[in-house]
Tab-separated table of C-alpha atoms in Angstrom:
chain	number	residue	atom	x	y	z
A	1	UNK	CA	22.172	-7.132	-9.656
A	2	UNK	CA	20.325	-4.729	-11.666
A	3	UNK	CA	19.923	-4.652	-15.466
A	4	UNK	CA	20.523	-1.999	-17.339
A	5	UNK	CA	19.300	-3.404	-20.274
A	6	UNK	CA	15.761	-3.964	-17.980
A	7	UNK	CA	15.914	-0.072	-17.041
A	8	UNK	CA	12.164	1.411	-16.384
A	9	UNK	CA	11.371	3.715	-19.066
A	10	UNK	CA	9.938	5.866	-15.980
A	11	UNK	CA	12.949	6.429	-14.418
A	12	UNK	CA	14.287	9.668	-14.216
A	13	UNK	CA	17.738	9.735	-16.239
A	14	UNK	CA	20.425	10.013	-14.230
A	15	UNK	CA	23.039	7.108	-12.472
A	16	UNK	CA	20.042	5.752	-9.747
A	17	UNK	CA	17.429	3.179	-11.749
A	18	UNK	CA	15.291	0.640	-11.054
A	19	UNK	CA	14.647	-2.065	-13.581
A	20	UNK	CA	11.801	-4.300	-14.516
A	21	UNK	CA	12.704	-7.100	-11.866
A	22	UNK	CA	10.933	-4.662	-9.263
A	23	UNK	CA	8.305	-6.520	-6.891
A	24	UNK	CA	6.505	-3.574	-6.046
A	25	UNK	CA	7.240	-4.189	-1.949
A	26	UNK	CA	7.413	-0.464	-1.291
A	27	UNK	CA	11.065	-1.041	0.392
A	28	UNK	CA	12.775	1.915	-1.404
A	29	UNK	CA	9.600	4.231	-1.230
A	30	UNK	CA	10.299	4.743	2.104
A	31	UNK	CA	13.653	4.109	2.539
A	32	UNK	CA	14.398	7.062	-0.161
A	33	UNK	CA	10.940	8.902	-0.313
A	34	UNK	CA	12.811	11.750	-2.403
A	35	UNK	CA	13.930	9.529	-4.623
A	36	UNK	CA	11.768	6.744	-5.647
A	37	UNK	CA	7.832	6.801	-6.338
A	38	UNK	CA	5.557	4.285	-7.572
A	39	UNK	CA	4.709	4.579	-11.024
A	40	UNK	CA	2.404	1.835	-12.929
A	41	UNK	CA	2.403	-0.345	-10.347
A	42	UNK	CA	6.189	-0.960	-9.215
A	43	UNK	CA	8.697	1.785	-8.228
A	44	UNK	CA	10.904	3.743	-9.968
A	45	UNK	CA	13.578	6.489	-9.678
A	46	UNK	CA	11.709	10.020	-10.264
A	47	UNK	CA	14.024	12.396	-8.923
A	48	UNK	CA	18.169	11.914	-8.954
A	49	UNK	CA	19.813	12.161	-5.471
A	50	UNK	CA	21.093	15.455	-5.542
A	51	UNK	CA	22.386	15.929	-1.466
A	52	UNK	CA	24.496	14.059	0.218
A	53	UNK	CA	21.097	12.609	2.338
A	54	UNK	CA	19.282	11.727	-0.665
A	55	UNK	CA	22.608	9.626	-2.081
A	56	UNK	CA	23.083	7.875	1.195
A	57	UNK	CA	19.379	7.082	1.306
A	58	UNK	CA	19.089	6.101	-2.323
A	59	UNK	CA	22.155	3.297	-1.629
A	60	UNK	CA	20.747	1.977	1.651
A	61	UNK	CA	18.141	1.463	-0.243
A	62	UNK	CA	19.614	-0.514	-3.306
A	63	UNK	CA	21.523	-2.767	-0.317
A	64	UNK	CA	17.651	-3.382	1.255
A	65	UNK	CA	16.194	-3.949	-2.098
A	66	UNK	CA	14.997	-7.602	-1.547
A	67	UNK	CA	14.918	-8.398	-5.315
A	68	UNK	CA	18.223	-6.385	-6.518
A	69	UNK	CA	16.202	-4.403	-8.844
A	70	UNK	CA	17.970	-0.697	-8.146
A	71	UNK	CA	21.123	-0.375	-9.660
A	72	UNK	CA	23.224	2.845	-10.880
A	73	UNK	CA	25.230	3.643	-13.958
A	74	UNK	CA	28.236	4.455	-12.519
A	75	UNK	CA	30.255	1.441	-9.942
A	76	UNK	CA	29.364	2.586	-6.570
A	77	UNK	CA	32.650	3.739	-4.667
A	78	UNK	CA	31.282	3.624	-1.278
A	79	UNK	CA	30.087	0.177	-0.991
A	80	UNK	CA	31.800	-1.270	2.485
A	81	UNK	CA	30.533	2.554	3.984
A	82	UNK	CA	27.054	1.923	2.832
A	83	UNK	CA	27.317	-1.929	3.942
A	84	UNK	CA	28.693	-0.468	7.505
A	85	UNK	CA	25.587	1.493	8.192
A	86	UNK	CA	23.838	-1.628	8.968
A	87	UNK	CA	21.694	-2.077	11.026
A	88	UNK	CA	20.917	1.053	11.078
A	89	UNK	CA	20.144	3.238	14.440
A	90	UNK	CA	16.343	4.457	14.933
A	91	UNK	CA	16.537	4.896	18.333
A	92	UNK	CA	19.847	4.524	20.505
A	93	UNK	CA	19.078	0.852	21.271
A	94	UNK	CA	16.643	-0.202	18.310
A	95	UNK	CA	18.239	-0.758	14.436
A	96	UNK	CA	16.721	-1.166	11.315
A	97	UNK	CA	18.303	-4.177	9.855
A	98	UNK	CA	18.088	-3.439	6.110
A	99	UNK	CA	19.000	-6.440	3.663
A	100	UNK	CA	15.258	-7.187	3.428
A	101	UNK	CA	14.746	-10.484	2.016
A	102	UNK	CA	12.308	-11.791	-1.031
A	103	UNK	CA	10.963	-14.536	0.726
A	104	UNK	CA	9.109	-12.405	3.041
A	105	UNK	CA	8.364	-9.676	0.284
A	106	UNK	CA	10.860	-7.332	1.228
A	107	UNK	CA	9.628	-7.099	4.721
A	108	UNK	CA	11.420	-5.184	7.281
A	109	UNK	CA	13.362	-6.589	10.402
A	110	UNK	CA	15.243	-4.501	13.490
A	111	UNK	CA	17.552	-5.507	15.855
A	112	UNK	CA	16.822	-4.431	19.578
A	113	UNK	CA	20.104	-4.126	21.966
A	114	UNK	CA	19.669	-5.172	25.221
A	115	UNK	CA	22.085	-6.132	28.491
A	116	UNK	CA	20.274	-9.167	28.573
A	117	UNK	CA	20.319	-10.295	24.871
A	118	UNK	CA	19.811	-9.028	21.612
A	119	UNK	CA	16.847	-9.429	20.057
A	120	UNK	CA	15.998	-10.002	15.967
A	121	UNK	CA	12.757	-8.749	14.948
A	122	UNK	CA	11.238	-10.801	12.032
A	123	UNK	CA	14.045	-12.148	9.471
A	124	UNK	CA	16.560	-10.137	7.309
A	125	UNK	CA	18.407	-11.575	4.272
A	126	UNK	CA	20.982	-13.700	5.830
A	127	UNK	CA	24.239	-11.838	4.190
A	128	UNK	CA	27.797	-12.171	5.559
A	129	UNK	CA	28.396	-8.265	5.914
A	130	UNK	CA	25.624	-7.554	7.932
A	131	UNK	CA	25.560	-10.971	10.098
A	132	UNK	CA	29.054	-10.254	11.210
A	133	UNK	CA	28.032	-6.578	11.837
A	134	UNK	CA	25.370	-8.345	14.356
A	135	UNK	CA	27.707	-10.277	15.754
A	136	UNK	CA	29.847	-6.748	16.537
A	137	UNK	CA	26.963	-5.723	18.526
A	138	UNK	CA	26.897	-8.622	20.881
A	139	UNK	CA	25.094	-10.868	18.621
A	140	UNK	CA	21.438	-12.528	18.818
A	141	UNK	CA	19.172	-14.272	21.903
A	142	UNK	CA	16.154	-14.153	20.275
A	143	UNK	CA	14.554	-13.803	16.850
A	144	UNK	CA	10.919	-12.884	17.325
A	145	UNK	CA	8.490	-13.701	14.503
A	146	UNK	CA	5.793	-11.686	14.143
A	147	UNK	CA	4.100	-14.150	12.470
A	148	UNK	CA	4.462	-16.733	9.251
A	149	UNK	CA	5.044	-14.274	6.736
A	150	UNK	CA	8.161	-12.298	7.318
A	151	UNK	CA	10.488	-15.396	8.424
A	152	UNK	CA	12.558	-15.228	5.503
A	153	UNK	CA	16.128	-16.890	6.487
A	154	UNK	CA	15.445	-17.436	10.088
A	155	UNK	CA	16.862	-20.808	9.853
A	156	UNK	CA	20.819	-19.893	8.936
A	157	UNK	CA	20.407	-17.473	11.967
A	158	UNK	CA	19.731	-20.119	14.367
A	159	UNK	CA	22.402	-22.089	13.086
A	160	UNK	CA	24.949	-19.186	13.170
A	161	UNK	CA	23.734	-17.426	16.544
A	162	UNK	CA	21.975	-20.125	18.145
A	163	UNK	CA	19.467	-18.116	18.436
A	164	UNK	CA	15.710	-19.212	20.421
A	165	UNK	CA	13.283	-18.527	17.686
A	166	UNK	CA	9.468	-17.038	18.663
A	167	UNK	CA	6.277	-17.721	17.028
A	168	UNK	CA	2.665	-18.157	17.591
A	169	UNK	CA	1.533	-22.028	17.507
A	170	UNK	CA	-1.237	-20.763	14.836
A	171	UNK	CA	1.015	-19.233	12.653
A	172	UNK	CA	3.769	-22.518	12.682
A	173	UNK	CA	4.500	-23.692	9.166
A	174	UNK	CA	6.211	-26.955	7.968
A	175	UNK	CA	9.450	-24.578	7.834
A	176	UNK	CA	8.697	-23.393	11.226
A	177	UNK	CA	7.934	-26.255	13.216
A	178	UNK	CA	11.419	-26.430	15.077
A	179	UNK	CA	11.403	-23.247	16.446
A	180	UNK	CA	12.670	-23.360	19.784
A	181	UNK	CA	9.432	-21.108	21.848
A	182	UNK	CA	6.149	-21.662	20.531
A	183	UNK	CA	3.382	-19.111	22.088
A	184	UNK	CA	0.080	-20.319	22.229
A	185	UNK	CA	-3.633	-18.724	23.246
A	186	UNK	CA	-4.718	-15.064	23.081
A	187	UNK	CA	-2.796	-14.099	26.461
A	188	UNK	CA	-0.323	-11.485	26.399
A	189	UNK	CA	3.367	-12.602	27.478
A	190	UNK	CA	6.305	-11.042	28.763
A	191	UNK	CA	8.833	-12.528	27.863
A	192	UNK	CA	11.161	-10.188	30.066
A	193	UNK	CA	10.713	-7.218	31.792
A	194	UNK	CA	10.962	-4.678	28.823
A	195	UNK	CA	9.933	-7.483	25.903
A	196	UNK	CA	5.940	-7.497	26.014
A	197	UNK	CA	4.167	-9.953	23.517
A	198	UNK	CA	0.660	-9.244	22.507
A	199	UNK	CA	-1.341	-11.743	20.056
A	200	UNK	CA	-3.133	-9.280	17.425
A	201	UNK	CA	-5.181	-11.955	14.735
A	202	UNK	CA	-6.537	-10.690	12.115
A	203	UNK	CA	-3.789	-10.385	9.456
A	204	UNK	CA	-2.727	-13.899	10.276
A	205	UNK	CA	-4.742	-16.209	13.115
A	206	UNK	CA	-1.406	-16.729	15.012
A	207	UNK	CA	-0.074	-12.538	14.136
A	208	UNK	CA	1.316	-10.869	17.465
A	209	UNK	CA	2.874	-7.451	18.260
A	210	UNK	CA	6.162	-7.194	20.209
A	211	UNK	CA	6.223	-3.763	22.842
A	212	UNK	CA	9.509	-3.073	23.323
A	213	UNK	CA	10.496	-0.592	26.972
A	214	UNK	CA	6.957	0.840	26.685
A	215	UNK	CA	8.112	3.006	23.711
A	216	UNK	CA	8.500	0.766	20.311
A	217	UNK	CA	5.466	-1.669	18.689
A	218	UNK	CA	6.816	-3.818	16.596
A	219	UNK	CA	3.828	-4.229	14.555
A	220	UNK	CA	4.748	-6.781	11.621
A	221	UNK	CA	1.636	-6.657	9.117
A	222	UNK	CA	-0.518	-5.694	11.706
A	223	UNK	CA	-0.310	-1.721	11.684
A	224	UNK	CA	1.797	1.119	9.406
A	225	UNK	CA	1.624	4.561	8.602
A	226	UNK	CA	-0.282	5.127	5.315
A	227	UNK	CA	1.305	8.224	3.295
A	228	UNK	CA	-1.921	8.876	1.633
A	229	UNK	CA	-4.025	8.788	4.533
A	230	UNK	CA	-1.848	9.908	6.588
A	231	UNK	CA	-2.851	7.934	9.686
A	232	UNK	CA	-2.011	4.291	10.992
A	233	UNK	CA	-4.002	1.808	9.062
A	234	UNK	CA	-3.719	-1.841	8.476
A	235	UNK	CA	-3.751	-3.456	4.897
A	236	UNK	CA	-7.141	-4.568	3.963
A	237	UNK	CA	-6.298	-6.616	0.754
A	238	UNK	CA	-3.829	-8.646	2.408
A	239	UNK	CA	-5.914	-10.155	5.673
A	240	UNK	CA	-5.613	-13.581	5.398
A	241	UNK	CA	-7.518	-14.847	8.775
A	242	UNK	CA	-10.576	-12.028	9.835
A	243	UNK	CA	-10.859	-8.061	9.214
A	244	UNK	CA	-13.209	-8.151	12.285
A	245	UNK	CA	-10.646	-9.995	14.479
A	246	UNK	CA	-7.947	-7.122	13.162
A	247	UNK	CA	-10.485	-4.204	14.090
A	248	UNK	CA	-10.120	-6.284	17.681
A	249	UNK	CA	-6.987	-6.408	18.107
A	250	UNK	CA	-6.304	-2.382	17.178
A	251	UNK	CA	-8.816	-1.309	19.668
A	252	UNK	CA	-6.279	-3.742	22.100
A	253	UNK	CA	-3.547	-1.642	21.393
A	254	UNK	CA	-5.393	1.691	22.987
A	255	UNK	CA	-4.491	-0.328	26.351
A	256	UNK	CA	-0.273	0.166	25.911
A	257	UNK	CA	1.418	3.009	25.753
A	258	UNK	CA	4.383	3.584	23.080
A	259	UNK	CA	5.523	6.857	20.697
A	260	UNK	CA	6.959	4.491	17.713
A	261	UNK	CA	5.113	1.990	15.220
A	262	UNK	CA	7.693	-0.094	13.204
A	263	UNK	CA	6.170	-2.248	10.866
A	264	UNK	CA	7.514	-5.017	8.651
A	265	UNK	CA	5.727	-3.357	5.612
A	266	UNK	CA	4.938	0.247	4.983
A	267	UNK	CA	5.972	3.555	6.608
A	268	UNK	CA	6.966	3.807	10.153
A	269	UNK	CA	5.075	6.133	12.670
A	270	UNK	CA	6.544	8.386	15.429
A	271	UNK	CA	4.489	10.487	17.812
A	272	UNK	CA	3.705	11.265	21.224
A	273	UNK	CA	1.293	9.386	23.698
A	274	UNK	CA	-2.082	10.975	23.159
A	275	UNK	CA	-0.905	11.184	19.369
A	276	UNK	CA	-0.646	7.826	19.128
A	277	UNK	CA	-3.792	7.336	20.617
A	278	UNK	CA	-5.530	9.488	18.328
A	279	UNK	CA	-4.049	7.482	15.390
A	280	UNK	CA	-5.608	4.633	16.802
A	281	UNK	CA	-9.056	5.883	17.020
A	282	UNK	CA	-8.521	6.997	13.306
A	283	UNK	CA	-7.600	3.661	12.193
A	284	UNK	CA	-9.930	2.079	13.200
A	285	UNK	CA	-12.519	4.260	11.889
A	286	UNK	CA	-11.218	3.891	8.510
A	287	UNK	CA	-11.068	0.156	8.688
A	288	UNK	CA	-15.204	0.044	9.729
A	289	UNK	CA	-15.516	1.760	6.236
A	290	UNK	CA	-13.647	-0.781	4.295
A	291	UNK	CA	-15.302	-3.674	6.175
């Protein structure tokens, strides 16, 4: 929990705070945009929820705060609501999990509904409320790894759903090396007729992209929506394996069609076809600059 003794000087007063604890992951920046900014390099509250919107956002986001660094002033009296509105619905069959989890730096994961199996995007905090809240919903067939980065507690959700866990051979850890389907090679994969894999290297050598129904990339660390450039872009400082190979595998992406871009990290993007196009073309424009 958050300490109010460890209270920001740069919040805002007011109940909402975040306190020193804060890992700078960017979770509650765009969870609560209205609410919490970045100031001196880790987030803090600058404006009090004053709507009904901006209090429900600001307490999804201290739930999703991997580190527990947002707390209030005041005992929250709308806890089990708050915990009930996980996952949460983006589109009528794709939730964002919430519960983000420190040991993939607060990264984002989504749970897809499906006739023929749920599907776990990249690893959540494995806590009781929202697992059982999964289970509600029919439960898990696959957790997808986008790659070795964001697999936080993928492990107790195997052993509780008995789950078939996804990941690139190149991207296969000492944690990792059970997992149950191992891709392999720069082919593209469907693994079903709506569930598209598509190996992107760059960030990591063994990174890939899941295309969900033609509509939804699940783009990991591979692609987000940067609020000061206000295009997609990919994060230069944190490419582990090759920036060219990442320019690559962007200019892949022009091939598939799809109007939303949910990453693990950053700010999601929603837009038309040609929009989405054009985003593409900008990013990778930028990222010859930064090369």
């Amino acid at each position: 929990m958050a300490q109010l003794h460890q209270r920001r000087s740069q919040n805002a007063p007011g109940n909402f705070y975040v306190d020193a604890t804060c890992i700078d992951c960017d979770t509650c920046r765009w969870m609560a945009p209205t609410v919490f900014n970045r100031q001196d390099g880790q987030s803090a509250v600058y404006h009090q929820p004053t709507t009904d919107k901006e209090q429900w956002q600001a307490m999804e986001a201290l739930f999703s705060c991997p580190t527990a660094s947002i707390g209030t002033l005041a005992p929250p009296d709308s806890i089990q609501e708050v915990q009930a509105r996980f996952p949460r619905p983006i589109t009528p069959s794709v939730f964002h999990c919430g519960y983000h989890s420190e040991k993939s730096y607060g990264a984002a994961s989504y749970l897809i509904l499906r006739p023929d199996g749920n599907v776990l995007v990249d690893s959540p905090r494995f806590a009781m409320p929202l697992v059982r809240r999964i289970e509600r919903m029919g439960g898990i067939r696959y957790l997808y790894l986008t790659h070795r980065d964001d697999v936080a507690d993928h492990q107790q959700y195997r052993d509780y759903f008995g789950c078939d866990r996804i990941l690139h051979k190149a991207d296969i850890t000492e944690e990792t090396q059970d997992v149950e389907i191992k891709l392999s090679g720069s082919k593209v994969r469907k693994l079903a007729l709506d569930l598209t894999i598509i190996p992107v290297p760059g960030h990591t050598k063994g990174h890939t992209v899941l295309l969900y129904d033609d509509r939804v990339l699940f783009s990991g660390d591979h692609l987000a929506l940067s609020p000061h450039l206000l295009h997609l872009y990919t994060f230069r400082r944190h490419c582990w394996h090759s920036w060219t190979e990442q320019m690559a595998s962007v200019e892949r992406l022009k091939e598939y069609e799809f109007d939303w871009v949910l990453p693990g990290h950053g700010h999601s993007f929603h837009g038309d076809r040609s929009t989405m196009g054009r985003q593409l073309d900008k990013c990778v424009e930028w990222m010859k600059t930064v090369a």
